JSON list of C-alpha atoms in Angstrom, two decimals:
[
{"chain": "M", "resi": 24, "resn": "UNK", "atom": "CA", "xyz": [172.02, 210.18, 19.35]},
{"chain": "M", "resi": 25, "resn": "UNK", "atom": "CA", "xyz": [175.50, 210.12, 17.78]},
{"chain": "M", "resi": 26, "resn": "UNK", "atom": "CA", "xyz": [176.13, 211.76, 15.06]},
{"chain": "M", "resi": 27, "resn": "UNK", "atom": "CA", "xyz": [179.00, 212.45, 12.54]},
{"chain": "M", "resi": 28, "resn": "UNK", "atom": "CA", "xyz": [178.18, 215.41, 9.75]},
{"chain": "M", "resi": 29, "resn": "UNK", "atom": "CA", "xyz": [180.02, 215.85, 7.12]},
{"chain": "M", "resi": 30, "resn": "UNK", "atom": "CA", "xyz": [180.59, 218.58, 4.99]},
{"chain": "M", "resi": 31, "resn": "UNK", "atom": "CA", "xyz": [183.23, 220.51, 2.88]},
{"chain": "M", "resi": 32, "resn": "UNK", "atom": "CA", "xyz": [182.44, 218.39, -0.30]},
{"chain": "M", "resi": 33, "resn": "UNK", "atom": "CA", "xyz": [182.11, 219.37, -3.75]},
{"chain": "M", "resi": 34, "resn": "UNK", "atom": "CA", "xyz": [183.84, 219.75, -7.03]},
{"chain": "M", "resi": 35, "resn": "UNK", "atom": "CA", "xyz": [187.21, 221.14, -7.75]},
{"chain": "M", "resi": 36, "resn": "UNK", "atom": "CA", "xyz": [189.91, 221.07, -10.53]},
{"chain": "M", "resi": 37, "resn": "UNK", "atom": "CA", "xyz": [192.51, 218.53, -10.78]},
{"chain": "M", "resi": 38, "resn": "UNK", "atom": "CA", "xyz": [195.20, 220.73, -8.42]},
{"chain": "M", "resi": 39, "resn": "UNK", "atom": "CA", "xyz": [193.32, 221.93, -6.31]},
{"chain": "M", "resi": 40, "resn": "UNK", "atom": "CA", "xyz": [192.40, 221.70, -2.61]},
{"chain": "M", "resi": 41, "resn": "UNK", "atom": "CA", "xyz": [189.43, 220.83, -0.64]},
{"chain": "M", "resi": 42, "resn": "UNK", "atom": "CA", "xyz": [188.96, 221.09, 2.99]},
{"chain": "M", "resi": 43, "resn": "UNK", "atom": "CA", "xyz": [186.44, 218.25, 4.43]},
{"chain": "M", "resi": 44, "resn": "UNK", "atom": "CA", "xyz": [184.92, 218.12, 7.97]},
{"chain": "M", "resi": 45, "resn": "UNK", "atom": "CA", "xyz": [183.53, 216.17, 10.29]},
{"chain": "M", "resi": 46, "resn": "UNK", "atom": "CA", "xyz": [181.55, 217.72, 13.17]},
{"chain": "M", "resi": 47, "resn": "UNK", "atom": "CA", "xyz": [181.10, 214.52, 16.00]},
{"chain": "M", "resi": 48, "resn": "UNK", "atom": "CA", "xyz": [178.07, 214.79, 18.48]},
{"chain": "M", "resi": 49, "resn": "UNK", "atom": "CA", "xyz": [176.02, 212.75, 21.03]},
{"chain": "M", "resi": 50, "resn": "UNK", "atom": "CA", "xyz": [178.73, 211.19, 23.22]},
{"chain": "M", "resi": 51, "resn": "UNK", "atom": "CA", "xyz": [182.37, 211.28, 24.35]},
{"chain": "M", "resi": 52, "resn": "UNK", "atom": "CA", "xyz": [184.88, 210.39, 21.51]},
{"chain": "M", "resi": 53, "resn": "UNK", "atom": "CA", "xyz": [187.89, 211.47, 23.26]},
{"chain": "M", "resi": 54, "resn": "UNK", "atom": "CA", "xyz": [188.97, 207.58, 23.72]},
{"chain": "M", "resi": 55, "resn": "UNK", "atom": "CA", "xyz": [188.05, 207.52, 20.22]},
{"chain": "M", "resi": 56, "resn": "UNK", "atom": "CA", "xyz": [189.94, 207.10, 16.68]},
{"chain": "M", "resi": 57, "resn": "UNK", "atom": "CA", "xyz": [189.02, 209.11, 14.08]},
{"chain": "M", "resi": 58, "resn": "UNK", "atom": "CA", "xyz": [189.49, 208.83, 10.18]},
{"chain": "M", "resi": 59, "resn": "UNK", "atom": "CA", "xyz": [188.44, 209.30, 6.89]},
{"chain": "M", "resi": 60, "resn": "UNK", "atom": "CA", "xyz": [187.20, 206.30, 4.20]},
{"chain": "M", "resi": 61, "resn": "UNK", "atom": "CA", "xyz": [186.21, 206.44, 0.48]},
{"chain": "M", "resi": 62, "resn": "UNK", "atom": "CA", "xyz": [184.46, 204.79, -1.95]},
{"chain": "M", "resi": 63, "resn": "UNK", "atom": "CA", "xyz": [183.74, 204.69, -5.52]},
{"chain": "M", "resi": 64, "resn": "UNK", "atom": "CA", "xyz": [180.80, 203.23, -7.00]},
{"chain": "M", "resi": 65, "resn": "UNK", "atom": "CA", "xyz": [181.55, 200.07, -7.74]},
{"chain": "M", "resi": 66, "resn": "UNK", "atom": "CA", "xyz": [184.82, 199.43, -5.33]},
{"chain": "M", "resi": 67, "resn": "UNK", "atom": "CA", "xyz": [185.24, 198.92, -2.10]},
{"chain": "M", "resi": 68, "resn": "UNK", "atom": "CA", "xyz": [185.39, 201.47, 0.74]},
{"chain": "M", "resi": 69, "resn": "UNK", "atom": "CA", "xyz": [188.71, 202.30, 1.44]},
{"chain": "M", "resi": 70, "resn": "UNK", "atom": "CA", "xyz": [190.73, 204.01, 4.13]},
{"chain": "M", "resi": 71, "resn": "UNK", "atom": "CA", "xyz": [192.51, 207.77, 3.40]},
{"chain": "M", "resi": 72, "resn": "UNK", "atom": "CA", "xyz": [193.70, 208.58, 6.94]},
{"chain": "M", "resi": 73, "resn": "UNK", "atom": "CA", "xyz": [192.93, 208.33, 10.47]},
{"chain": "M", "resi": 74, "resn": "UNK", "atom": "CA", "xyz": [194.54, 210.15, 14.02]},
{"chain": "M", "resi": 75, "resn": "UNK", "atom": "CA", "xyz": [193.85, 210.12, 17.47]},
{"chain": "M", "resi": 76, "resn": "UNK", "atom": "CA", "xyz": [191.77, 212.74, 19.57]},
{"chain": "M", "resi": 77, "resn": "UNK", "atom": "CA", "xyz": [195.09, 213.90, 20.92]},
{"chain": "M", "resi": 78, "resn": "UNK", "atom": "CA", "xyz": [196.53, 214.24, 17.81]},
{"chain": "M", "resi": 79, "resn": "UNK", "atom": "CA", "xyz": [198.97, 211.58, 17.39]},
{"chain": "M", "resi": 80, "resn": "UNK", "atom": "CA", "xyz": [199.21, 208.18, 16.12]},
{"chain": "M", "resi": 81, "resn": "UNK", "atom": "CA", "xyz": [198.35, 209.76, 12.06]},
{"chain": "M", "resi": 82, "resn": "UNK", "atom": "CA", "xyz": [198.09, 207.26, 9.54]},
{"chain": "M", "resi": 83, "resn": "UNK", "atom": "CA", "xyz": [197.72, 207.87, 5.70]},
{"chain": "M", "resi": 84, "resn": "UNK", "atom": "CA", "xyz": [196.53, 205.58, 2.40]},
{"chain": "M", "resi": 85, "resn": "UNK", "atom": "CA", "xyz": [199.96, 205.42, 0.88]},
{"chain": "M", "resi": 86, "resn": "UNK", "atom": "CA", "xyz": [198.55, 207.78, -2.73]},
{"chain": "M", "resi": 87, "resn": "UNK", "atom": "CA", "xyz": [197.68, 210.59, -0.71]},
{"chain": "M", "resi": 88, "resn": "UNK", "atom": "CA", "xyz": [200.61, 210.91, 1.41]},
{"chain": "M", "resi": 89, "resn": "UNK", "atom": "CA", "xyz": [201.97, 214.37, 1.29]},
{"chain": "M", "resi": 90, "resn": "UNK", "atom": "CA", "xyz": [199.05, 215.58, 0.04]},
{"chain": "M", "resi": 91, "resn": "UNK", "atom": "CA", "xyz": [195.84, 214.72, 2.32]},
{"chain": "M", "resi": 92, "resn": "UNK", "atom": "CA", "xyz": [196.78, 216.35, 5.87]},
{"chain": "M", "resi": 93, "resn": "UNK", "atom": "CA", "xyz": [194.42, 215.06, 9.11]},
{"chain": "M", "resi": 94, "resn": "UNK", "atom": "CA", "xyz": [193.66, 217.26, 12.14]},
{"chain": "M", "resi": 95, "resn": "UNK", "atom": "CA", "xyz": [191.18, 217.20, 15.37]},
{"chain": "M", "resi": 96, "resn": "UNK", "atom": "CA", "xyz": [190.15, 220.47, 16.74]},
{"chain": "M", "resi": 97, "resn": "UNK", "atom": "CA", "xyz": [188.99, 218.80, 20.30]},
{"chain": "M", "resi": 98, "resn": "UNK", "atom": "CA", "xyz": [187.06, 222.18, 21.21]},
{"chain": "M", "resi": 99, "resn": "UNK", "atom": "CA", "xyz": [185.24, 222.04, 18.67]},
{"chain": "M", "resi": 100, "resn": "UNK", "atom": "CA", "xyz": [184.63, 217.89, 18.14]},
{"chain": "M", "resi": 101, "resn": "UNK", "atom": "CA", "xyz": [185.45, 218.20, 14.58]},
{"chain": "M", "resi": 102, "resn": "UNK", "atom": "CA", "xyz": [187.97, 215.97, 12.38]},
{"chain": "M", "resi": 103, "resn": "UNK", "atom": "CA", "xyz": [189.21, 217.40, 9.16]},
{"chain": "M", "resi": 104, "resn": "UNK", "atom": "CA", "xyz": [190.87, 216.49, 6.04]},
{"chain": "M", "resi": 105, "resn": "UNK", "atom": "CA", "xyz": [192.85, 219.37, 4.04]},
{"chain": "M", "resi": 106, "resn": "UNK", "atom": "CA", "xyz": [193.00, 217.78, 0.67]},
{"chain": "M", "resi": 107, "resn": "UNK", "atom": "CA", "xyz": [195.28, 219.42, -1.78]},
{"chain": "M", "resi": 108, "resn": "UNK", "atom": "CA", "xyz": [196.74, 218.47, -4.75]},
{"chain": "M", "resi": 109, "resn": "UNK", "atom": "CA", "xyz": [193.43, 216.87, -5.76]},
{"chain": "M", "resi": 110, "resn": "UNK", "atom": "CA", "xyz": [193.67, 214.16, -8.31]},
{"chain": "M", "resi": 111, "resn": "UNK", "atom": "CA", "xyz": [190.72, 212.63, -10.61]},
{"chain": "M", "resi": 112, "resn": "UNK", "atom": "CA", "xyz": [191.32, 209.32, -9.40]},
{"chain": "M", "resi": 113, "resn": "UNK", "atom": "CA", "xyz": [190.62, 211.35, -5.89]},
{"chain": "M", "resi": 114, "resn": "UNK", "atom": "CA", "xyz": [187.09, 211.45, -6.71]},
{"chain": "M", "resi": 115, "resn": "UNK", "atom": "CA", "xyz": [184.53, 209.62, -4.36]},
{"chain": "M", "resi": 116, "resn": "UNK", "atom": "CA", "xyz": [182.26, 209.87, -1.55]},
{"chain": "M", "resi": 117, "resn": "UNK", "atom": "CA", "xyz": [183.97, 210.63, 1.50]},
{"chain": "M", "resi": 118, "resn": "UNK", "atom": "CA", "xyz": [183.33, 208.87, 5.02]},
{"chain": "M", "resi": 119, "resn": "UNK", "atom": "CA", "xyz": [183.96, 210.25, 8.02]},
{"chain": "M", "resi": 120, "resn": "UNK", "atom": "CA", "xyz": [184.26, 207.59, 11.03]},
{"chain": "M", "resi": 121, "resn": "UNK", "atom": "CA", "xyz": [185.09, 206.72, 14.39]},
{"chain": "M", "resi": 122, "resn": "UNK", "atom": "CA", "xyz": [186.32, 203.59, 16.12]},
{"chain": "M", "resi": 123, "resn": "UNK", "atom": "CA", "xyz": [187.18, 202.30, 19.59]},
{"chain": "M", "resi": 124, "resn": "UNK", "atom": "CA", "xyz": [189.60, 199.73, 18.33]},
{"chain": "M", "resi": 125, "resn": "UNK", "atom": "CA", "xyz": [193.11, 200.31, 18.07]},
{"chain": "M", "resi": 126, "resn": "UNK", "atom": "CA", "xyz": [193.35, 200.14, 14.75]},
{"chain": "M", "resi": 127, "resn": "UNK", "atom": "CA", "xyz": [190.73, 202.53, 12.42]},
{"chain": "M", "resi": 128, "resn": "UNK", "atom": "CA", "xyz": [189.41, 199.52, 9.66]},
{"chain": "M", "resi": 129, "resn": "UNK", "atom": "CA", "xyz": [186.46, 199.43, 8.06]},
{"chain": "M", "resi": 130, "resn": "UNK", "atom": "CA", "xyz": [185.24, 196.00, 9.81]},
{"chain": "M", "resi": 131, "resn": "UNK", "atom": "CA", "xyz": [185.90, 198.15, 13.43]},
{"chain": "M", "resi": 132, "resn": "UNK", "atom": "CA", "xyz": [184.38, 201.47, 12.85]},
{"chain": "M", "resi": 133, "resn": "UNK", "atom": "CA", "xyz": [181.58, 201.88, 15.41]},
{"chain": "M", "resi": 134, "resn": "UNK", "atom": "CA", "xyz": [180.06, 204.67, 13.79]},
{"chain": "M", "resi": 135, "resn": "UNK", "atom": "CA", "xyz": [179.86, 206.46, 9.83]},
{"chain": "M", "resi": 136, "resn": "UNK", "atom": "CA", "xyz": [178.64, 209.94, 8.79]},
{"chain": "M", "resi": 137, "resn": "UNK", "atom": "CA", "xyz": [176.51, 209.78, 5.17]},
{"chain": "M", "resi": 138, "resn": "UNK", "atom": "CA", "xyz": [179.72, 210.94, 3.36]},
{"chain": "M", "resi": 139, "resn": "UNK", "atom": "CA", "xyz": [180.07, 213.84, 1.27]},
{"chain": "M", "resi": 140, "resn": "UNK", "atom": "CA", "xyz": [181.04, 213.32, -2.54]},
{"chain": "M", "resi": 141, "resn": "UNK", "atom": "CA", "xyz": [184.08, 214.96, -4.06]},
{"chain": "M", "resi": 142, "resn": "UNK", "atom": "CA", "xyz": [184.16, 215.09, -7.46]},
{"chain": "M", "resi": 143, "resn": "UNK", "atom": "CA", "xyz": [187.70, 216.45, -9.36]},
{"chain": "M", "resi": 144, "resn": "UNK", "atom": "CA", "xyz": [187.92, 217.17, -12.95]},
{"chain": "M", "resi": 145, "resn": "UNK", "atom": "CA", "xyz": [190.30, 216.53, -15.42]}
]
């Protein structure tokens, strides 16, 4: 069964720093790319960042650049997202996700974790 766990979530001042993870389980994702959505009751899911198993090809959501940072740790099959510089508009439930499409969108993720909600105060 594949599974993608979340965790790291929770709430935090405006300015500072969260670290999120994803731990990734029940099959191979190494041909796999890996990212990070959000949503906001209400919106739309959106995509924060996504990177390769190998570490390259990282991609950002334009607000969070220089402040969101993506890694994989293949040994251990875990994603993360060090969020710093958290911002009240930063506030949502976090997705992790993984896709075997080129390109990490919402319409080609093959498969979500439940999220984990951040929540950062004024």
């Amino acid at each position: 069964q594949v599974q993608l766990v979340e965790s790291g979530g929770g709430l935090v001042q405006a300015g500072g720093s969260l670290r999120l993870s994803c731990a990734a389980s029940g099959r191979t994702f190494s041909n796999y790319r890996m990212g990070w959505f959000r949503q906001v009751p209400g919106k739309e899911r959106e995509f924060v960042a996504a990177i390769n198993w190998n570490g390259g090809r990282v991609k950002y959501l334009d607000s969070v650049k220089g402040r969101f940072a993506i890694s994989s740790d293949n040994a251990k099959n875990t994603v993360y997202l060090q969020m710093n510089s958290l911002k009240p508009e930063d506030t949502a439930v976090y997705y992790c996700a993984a896709g075997s499409a080129y390109y990490l969108l919402e319409g080609t993720v093959d498969y979500w974790g439940k999220g984990t909600l951040v929540t950062v105060s004024p």
